[in-house]
Tab-separated table of C-alpha atoms in Angstrom:
chain	number	residue	atom	x	y	z
A	1	MET	CA	0.033	0.022	-0.122
A	2	THR	CA	1.539	3.360	-1.002
A	3	SER	CA	0.976	6.746	0.704
A	4	GLY	CA	-0.124	9.653	-1.420
A	5	HIS	CA	3.447	11.048	-1.014
A	6	ASP	CA	5.129	8.882	-3.191
A	7	PHE	CA	2.130	7.203	-5.169
A	8	TYR	CA	3.114	9.054	-8.453
A	9	ASP	CA	6.743	7.813	-8.441
A	10	GLU	CA	5.514	4.211	-9.216
A	11	GLU	CA	6.310	3.422	-12.603
A	12	THR	CA	2.791	2.242	-13.887
A	13	VAL	CA	1.049	5.026	-11.882
A	14	PHE	CA	3.136	7.512	-13.437
A	15	GLU	CA	2.930	6.363	-17.038
A	16	ARG	CA	-0.908	6.309	-16.499
A	17	TYR	CA	-0.997	9.764	-15.109
A	18	ILE	CA	1.024	11.105	-18.071
A	19	LYS	CA	-1.341	9.484	-20.536
A	20	GLY	CA	-4.271	10.577	-18.672
A	21	ARG	CA	-3.510	14.254	-18.564
A	22	GLU	CA	-3.277	14.279	-22.468
A	23	ARG	CA	-7.018	12.963	-22.561
A	24	GLN	CA	-9.359	15.179	-24.268
A	25	TYR	CA	-12.253	16.686	-21.607
A	26	THR	CA	-10.687	15.450	-18.411
A	27	PRO	CA	-12.601	16.383	-15.138
A	28	ASN	CA	-9.853	18.216	-14.069
A	29	ASP	CA	-9.660	20.641	-16.980
A	30	THR	CA	-13.190	20.993	-17.885
A	31	ILE	CA	-14.638	20.998	-14.225
A	32	GLU	CA	-12.419	21.440	-11.335
A	33	TYR	CA	-9.956	23.866	-13.257
A	34	PRO	CA	-12.503	26.620	-14.502
A	35	ALA	CA	-14.111	26.625	-11.139
A	36	LEU	CA	-10.912	27.284	-9.347
A	37	MET	CA	-9.707	30.066	-11.842
A	38	ALA	CA	-13.146	31.656	-10.980
A	39	VAL	CA	-12.569	31.792	-7.444
A	40	ILE	CA	-8.979	32.595	-7.582
A	41	GLY	CA	-9.749	35.795	-9.818
A	42	ASP	CA	-7.082	38.431	-10.346
A	43	TYR	CA	-3.727	36.943	-9.231
A	44	GLU	CA	-1.432	39.467	-10.973
A	45	GLY	CA	1.537	40.345	-8.154
A	46	LEU	CA	0.785	37.721	-5.571
A	47	ASP	CA	3.222	35.667	-4.006
A	48	ILE	CA	1.616	32.205	-4.521
A	49	LEU	CA	2.320	29.014	-2.736
A	50	ASP	CA	0.885	25.801	-4.330
A	51	LEU	CA	0.808	22.747	-2.077
A	52	GLY	CA	1.113	19.198	-4.204
A	53	CYS	CA	1.828	21.031	-7.178
A	54	GLY	CA	2.582	18.326	-9.572
A	55	ASP	CA	4.161	18.579	-12.966
A	56	GLY	CA	4.374	22.437	-12.632
A	57	ARG	CA	2.011	23.172	-15.414
A	58	PHE	CA	-0.179	25.158	-13.110
A	59	GLY	CA	2.751	27.368	-11.744
A	60	VAL	CA	3.924	28.137	-15.250
A	61	GLU	CA	0.193	29.500	-15.988
A	62	LEU	CA	0.286	31.640	-12.937
A	63	LEU	CA	3.646	33.142	-13.696
A	64	ASN	CA	2.617	33.934	-17.000
A	65	GLY	CA	-0.508	35.444	-15.765
A	66	GLY	CA	1.528	37.893	-13.544
A	67	CYS	CA	1.995	36.406	-10.317
A	68	SER	CA	4.949	37.829	-8.434
A	69	PHE	CA	6.450	34.629	-6.998
A	70	TYR	CA	5.698	31.021	-7.278
A	71	THR	CA	6.763	28.245	-4.604
A	72	GLY	CA	5.558	24.657	-5.348
A	73	ILE	CA	5.532	21.828	-2.795
A	74	GLU	CA	5.613	18.277	-3.975
A	75	ALA	CA	5.919	14.928	-2.524
A	76	SER	CA	6.683	13.236	-5.844
A	77	SER	CA	10.315	12.880	-7.150
A	78	ARG	CA	9.295	12.255	-10.773
A	79	MET	CA	6.662	15.243	-10.482
A	80	VAL	CA	9.418	17.491	-8.997
A	81	GLU	CA	11.419	16.929	-12.007
A	82	LEU	CA	8.596	17.254	-14.526
A	83	ALA	CA	7.952	20.716	-12.387
A	84	LYS	CA	11.536	21.957	-12.297
A	85	THR	CA	11.656	21.560	-16.295
A	86	ALA	CA	8.669	23.090	-16.916
A	87	LEU	CA	9.416	26.319	-14.668
A	88	VAL	CA	12.759	26.830	-16.024
A	89	ASP	CA	14.006	28.828	-13.096
A	90	LYS	CA	10.749	30.789	-13.039
A	91	GLY	CA	9.549	29.934	-9.996
A	92	VAL	CA	10.879	27.332	-7.276
A	93	VAL	CA	9.907	23.467	-6.439
A	94	HIS	CA	10.701	22.004	-3.234
A	95	HIS	CA	10.485	17.939	-2.852
A	96	ARG	CA	8.991	18.020	0.265
A	97	THR	CA	5.234	16.642	1.649
A	98	ILE	CA	2.412	19.095	2.709
A	99	GLU	CA	3.014	18.256	6.159
A	100	ALA	CA	6.600	18.620	6.695
A	101	TRP	CA	7.073	21.685	4.477
A	102	ASP	CA	8.926	24.565	6.825
A	103	TYR	CA	6.385	27.317	6.016
A	104	SER	CA	7.454	30.752	6.467
A	105	VAL	CA	5.229	32.734	8.836
A	106	ALA	CA	2.918	35.684	7.383
A	107	HIS	CA	4.783	35.495	3.802
A	108	TYR	CA	2.173	34.480	1.150
A	109	ASP	CA	-0.813	36.223	-0.619
A	110	LEU	CA	-2.250	33.218	-1.698
A	111	ILE	CA	-2.062	29.328	-0.914
A	112	VAL	CA	-3.558	26.896	-3.211
A	113	SER	CA	-3.742	23.275	-3.428
A	114	ARG	CA	-5.160	21.361	-6.215
A	115	LEU	CA	-6.564	17.729	-5.451
A	116	ALA	CA	-4.068	16.801	-2.573
A	117	LEU	CA	-5.516	17.336	0.767
A	118	HIS	CA	-7.309	14.194	0.384
A	119	TYR	CA	-3.909	12.494	0.678
A	120	VAL	CA	-3.230	14.335	4.297
A	121	ASP	CA	-4.358	12.514	7.608
A	122	ASN	CA	-4.434	15.659	9.951
A	123	ILE	CA	-5.612	18.500	8.223
A	124	GLU	CA	-6.161	20.779	11.223
A	125	THR	CA	-2.625	20.687	11.925
A	126	VAL	CA	-1.775	21.717	8.036
A	127	PHE	CA	-4.694	24.297	7.891
A	128	GLN	CA	-3.056	25.797	10.856
A	129	THR	CA	0.090	26.196	9.540
A	130	ILE	CA	-1.260	27.584	6.424
A	131	TYR	CA	-3.260	30.362	8.399
A	132	HIS	CA	-0.131	31.173	9.803
A	133	ALA	CA	2.133	31.356	6.587
A	134	LEU	CA	-0.467	33.748	4.995
A	135	LYS	CA	0.057	37.632	5.138
A	136	PRO	CA	-3.273	39.359	6.665
A	137	ASP	CA	-5.753	39.130	4.601
A	138	GLY	CA	-4.378	36.430	2.471
A	139	ARG	CA	-6.267	33.469	0.735
A	140	PHE	CA	-6.148	29.529	1.145
A	141	ILE	CA	-7.842	28.032	-1.990
A	142	PHE	CA	-8.052	24.224	-2.401
A	143	THR	CA	-9.747	21.455	-4.101
A	144	VAL	CA	-10.254	17.729	-3.009
A	145	GLU	CA	-12.159	14.755	-4.365
A	146	HIS	CA	-15.610	15.273	-3.392
A	147	PRO	CA	-16.330	13.316	-0.158
A	148	VAL	CA	-19.506	11.541	-1.784
A	149	LEU	CA	-16.693	9.761	-3.776
A	150	THR	CA	-14.211	9.093	-1.060
A	151	SER	CA	-16.594	7.612	1.339
A	152	HIS	CA	-17.012	4.191	-0.296
A	153	ASN	CA	-14.425	1.989	-2.378
A	154	GLU	CA	-16.970	0.240	-4.375
A	155	SER	CA	-17.727	2.872	-6.579
A	156	LEU	CA	-14.440	2.713	-8.445
A	157	GLU	CA	-14.999	-1.001	-9.957
A	158	LYS	CA	-16.000	-0.294	-13.608
A	159	SER	CA	-17.367	-2.342	-16.223
A	160	GLY	CA	-15.936	-1.575	-19.900
A	161	GLY	CA	-13.755	1.431	-18.721
A	162	LEU	CA	-17.072	3.318	-17.092
A	163	ARG	CA	-18.360	3.391	-13.500
A	164	LEU	CA	-22.025	2.151	-14.065
A	165	ASN	CA	-23.129	3.930	-10.751
A	166	TRP	CA	-21.884	5.516	-7.447
A	167	ILE	CA	-22.052	4.269	-4.063
A	168	VAL	CA	-22.502	6.870	-1.051
A	169	ASP	CA	-21.904	4.459	2.085
A	170	ASN	CA	-20.047	5.139	5.680
A	171	TYR	CA	-20.222	8.848	4.848
A	172	PHE	CA	-19.859	9.612	8.502
A	173	VAL	CA	-17.024	7.132	9.056
A	174	ARG	CA	-13.962	9.517	8.707
A	175	GLY	CA	-10.412	8.294	8.103
A	176	GLU	CA	-8.256	6.100	6.113
A	177	ARG	CA	-9.466	4.402	2.641
A	178	ASN	CA	-7.555	1.979	0.932
A	179	ILE	CA	-8.080	2.541	-2.975
A	180	LYS	CA	-7.316	0.563	-5.777
A	181	TRP	CA	-6.360	3.332	-8.504
A	182	MET	CA	-4.372	3.887	-11.798
A	183	GLY	CA	-3.069	0.215	-11.607
A	184	SER	CA	-1.885	0.544	-8.068
A	185	GLU	CA	-3.099	0.919	-4.360
A	186	VAL	CA	-2.874	4.207	-2.490
A	187	VAL	CA	-4.266	5.540	0.757
A	188	LYS	CA	-6.658	8.357	0.661
A	189	TYR	CA	-8.611	10.331	4.014
A	190	HIS	CA	-12.113	10.540	3.902
A	191	ARG	CA	-13.902	13.147	5.611
A	192	THR	CA	-17.277	15.061	4.921
A	193	ILE	CA	-17.968	18.640	3.628
A	194	GLU	CA	-18.325	19.671	6.978
A	195	ASP	CA	-15.335	18.637	8.560
A	196	TYR	CA	-13.460	20.595	5.924
A	197	PHE	CA	-15.769	23.644	6.539
A	198	SER	CA	-15.801	23.455	10.230
A	199	THR	CA	-12.000	22.961	10.531
A	200	LEU	CA	-11.387	26.269	8.699
A	201	GLN	CA	-13.586	27.901	10.909
A	202	THR	CA	-11.869	26.448	14.034
A	203	VAL	CA	-8.435	27.614	12.829
A	204	GLY	CA	-9.556	31.012	12.173
A	205	PHE	CA	-10.655	31.487	8.698
A	206	LYS	CA	-13.446	33.417	7.312
A	207	ILE	CA	-14.892	30.778	4.412
A	208	GLU	CA	-15.850	33.001	1.271
A	209	HIS	CA	-16.618	30.194	-1.034
A	210	LEU	CA	-18.074	26.446	-1.305
A	211	ARG	CA	-18.562	24.951	-4.536
A	212	GLU	CA	-19.288	21.678	-5.968
A	213	PRO	CA	-18.463	22.488	-9.351
A	214	ALA	CA	-20.728	21.405	-12.096
A	215	PRO	CA	-19.658	20.507	-15.571
A	216	GLU	CA	-20.120	23.496	-18.080
A	217	ARG	CA	-21.544	22.240	-21.373
A	218	SER	CA	-19.629	24.932	-23.553
A	219	LEU	CA	-16.467	22.932	-22.115
A	220	ILE	CA	-17.820	19.549	-23.125
A	221	ASP	CA	-18.552	19.085	-26.718
A	222	ASP	CA	-19.620	15.233	-26.257
A	223	ASP	CA	-23.572	14.993	-25.352
A	224	ALA	CA	-23.082	11.543	-23.391
A	225	LEU	CA	-20.355	12.628	-21.676
A	226	TYR	CA	-21.858	15.894	-20.493
A	227	GLU	CA	-24.773	13.883	-19.204
A	228	ARG	CA	-22.647	11.633	-17.613
A	229	ARG	CA	-20.560	14.250	-15.594
A	230	LYS	CA	-24.150	15.763	-14.151
A	231	ARG	CA	-24.643	12.501	-12.206
A	232	ILE	CA	-22.456	13.284	-9.465
A	233	PRO	CA	-20.334	15.824	-8.177
A	234	LEU	CA	-16.564	14.800	-8.529
A	235	PHE	CA	-14.681	17.929	-6.700
A	236	LEU	CA	-15.100	20.045	-3.466
A	237	LEU	CA	-13.800	23.926	-3.622
A	238	LEU	CA	-13.257	25.556	-0.640
A	239	SER	CA	-11.913	29.309	-0.292
A	240	ALA	CA	-11.214	31.162	2.796
A	241	ARG	CA	-9.586	34.273	3.888
A	242	LYS	CA	-7.012	35.289	7.050
A	243	ILE	CA	-8.868	37.449	9.159
């Protein structure tokens, strides 16, 4: 069983990830990304920290869009190599886990995390650290797999490459889930929408957005796929501000 920290270093997983990122109409590109960018809004001149930065393509986009400085944190050594190649010294990437990174106090204008925090066990400690790492009035914006997906593993079973139905079960049983995914197994952590929301509040954040992004018809030029994407929320997005 692999943790989320080094999951993408496995050869089979890495190859499937790279191949999958080139597919047309991926949920990340057509659902998660547009919602995230709408909430981020204007980021010109901001110092941004990206937790779980992956292959660095998002960092390149943020830099090209005018952020003043970009720092990526990534646990996978393979992803770090890709990110450093993509950024070409325009930003920095550190090979660290989200939990182990040495966060500077009151340093960042914006901290983002895309689909990484469901690999983290103790989010309250991480959220506290993020809160202190933000400048006054700084923002923390993140996406995770929607809790209806992380609640029960049986939904991952496929027929002909497609999931037939989604099962929500053991929703209020928080904690570790051993997931078969991309040809391997990985540990993810299930928590409810309320868990994410209330933990942000407990730490001291003011929550500004809670979204369950829906597919946009203009971004999916495939009728059957569009109808399929409307069946269940795939992502949860939260935006909070340091007060």
